[in-house]
Coordinates of C-alpha atoms in Angstrom, one line a residue:
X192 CA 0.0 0.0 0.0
X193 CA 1.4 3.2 -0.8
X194 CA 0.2 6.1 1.0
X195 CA -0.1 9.4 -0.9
X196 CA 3.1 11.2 0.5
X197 CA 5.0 8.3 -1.1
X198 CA 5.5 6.0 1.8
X199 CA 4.9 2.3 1.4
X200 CA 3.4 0.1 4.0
X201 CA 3.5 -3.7 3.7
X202 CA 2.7 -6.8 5.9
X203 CA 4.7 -10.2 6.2
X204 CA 1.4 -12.7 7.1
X205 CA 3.3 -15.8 8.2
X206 CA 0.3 -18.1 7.5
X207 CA 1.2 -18.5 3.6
X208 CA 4.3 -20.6 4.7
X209 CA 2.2 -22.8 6.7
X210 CA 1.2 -23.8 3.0
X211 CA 4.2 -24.5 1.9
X212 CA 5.6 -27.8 1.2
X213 CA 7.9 -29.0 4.6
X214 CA 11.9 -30.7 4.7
X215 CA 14.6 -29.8 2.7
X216 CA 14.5 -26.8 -0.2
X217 CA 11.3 -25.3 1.7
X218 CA 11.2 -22.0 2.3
X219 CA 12.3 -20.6 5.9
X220 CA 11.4 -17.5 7.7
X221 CA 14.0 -15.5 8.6
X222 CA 12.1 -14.3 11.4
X223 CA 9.9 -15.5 13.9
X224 CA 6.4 -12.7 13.9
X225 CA 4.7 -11.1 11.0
X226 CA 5.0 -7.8 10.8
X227 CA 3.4 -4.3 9.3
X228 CA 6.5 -2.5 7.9
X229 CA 7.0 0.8 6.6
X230 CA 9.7 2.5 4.0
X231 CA 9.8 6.3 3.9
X232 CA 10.9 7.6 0.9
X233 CA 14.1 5.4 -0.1
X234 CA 15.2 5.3 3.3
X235 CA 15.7 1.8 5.7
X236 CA 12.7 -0.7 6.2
X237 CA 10.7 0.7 9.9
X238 CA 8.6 -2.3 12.0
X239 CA 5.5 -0.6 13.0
X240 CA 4.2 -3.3 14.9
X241 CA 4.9 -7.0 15.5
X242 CA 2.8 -7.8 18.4
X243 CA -0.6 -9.0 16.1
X244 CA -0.6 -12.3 14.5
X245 CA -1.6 -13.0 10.6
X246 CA -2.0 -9.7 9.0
X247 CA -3.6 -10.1 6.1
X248 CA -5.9 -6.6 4.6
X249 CA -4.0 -3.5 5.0
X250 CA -5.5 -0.2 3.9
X251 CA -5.4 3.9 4.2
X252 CA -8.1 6.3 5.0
X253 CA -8.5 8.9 2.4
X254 CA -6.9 11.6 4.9
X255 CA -3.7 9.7 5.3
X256 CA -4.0 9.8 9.0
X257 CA -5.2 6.1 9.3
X258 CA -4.4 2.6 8.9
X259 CA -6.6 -0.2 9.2
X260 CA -5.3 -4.3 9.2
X261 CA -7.2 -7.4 9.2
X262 CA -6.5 -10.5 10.8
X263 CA -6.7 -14.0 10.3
X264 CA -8.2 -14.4 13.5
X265 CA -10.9 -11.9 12.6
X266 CA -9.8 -9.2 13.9
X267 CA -9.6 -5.5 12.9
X268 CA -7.2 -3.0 14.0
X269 CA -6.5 0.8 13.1
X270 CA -3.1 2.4 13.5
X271 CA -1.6 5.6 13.5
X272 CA 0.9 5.1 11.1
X273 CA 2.8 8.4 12.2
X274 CA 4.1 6.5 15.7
X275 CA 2.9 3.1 15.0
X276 CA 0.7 3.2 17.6
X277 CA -2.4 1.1 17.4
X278 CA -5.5 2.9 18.5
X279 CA -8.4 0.8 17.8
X280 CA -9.0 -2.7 18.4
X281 CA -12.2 -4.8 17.6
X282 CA -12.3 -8.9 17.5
X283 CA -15.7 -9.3 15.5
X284 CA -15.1 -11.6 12.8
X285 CA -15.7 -15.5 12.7
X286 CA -13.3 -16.2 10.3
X287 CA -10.3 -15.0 8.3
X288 CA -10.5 -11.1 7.4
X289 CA -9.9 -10.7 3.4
X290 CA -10.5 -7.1 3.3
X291 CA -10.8 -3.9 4.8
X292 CA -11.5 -0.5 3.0
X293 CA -12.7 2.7 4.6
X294 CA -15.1 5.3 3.1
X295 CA -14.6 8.5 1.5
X296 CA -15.2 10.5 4.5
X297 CA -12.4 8.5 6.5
X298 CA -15.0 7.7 9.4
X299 CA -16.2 4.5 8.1
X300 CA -14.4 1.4 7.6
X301 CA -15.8 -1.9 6.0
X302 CA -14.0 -5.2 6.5
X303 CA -15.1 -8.4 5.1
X304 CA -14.1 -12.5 6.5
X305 CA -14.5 -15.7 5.8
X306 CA -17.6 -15.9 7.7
X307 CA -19.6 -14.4 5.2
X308 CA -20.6 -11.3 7.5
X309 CA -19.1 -7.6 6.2
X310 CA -19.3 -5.1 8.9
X311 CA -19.3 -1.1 8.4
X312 CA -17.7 0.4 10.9
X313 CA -18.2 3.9 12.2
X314 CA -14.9 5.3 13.7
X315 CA -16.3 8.3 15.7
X316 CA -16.6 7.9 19.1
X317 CA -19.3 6.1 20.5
X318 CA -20.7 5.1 17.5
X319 CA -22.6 1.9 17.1
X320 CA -21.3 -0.9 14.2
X321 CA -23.8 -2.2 11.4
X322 CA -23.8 -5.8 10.0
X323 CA -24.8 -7.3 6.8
X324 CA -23.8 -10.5 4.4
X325 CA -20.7 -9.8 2.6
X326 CA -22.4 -10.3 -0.6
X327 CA -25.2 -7.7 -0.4

């Protein structure tokens, strides 16, 4: 994902190498966690966080102040990607988390799993969440 000031975010989900054909000529992590990475502008590789498991959807708000990642453990976190700090946590999901995607206005987020649910998500505080089918 690159974000409109030219930085580009990335994750490294370590569940595609559980895929991956085990015993000699497999491939090997180098590390041991998945991670949500950032490169400013030519400069070195930056970890912004390590401590979720199975990344999977990454995605910016409109207004370049957010980040949003899905989980395969269904889970949806937004970042600040400024300090890495994660600010928003919410563990709705049944199932694996394919997508996430925020609105034009920045304050709504969608994300859609493996259990066939999508939910829109309204950022501002104390908001309430709506639910549908993914495939509405």
């Amino acid at each position: 994902m690159v974000k409109s000031n030219g930085d580009i975010y990335f994750t490294d989900p370590p569940a595609l190498y559980r895929s991956y054909p085990q015993g000699p000529g497999a491939p090997q992590r180098e590390i041991d966690f998945a991670g949500v990475y950032r490169i400013v502008q030519g400069s070195k590789v930056d970890l912004l966080t390590k401590d979720l498991p199975y990344r999977n959807g990454i995605a910016f708000s409109p207004d370049g102040l957010w980040l949003a990642t899905g989980t395969v453990g269904g889970s949806i976190h937004l970042w600040d990607p400024r300090s890495g700090q994660k600010v928003w946590d919410r563990g709705k999901h049944g199932g694996y988390v394919y997508t996430v995607g925020f609105g034009r206005d920045s304050r709504t987020l969608l994300s859609g799993a493996a259990d066939g649910v999508g939910y829109l998500w309204d950022l501002r505080p104390k908001s309430k969440m709506l639910k549908g089918p993914t495939d509405f």
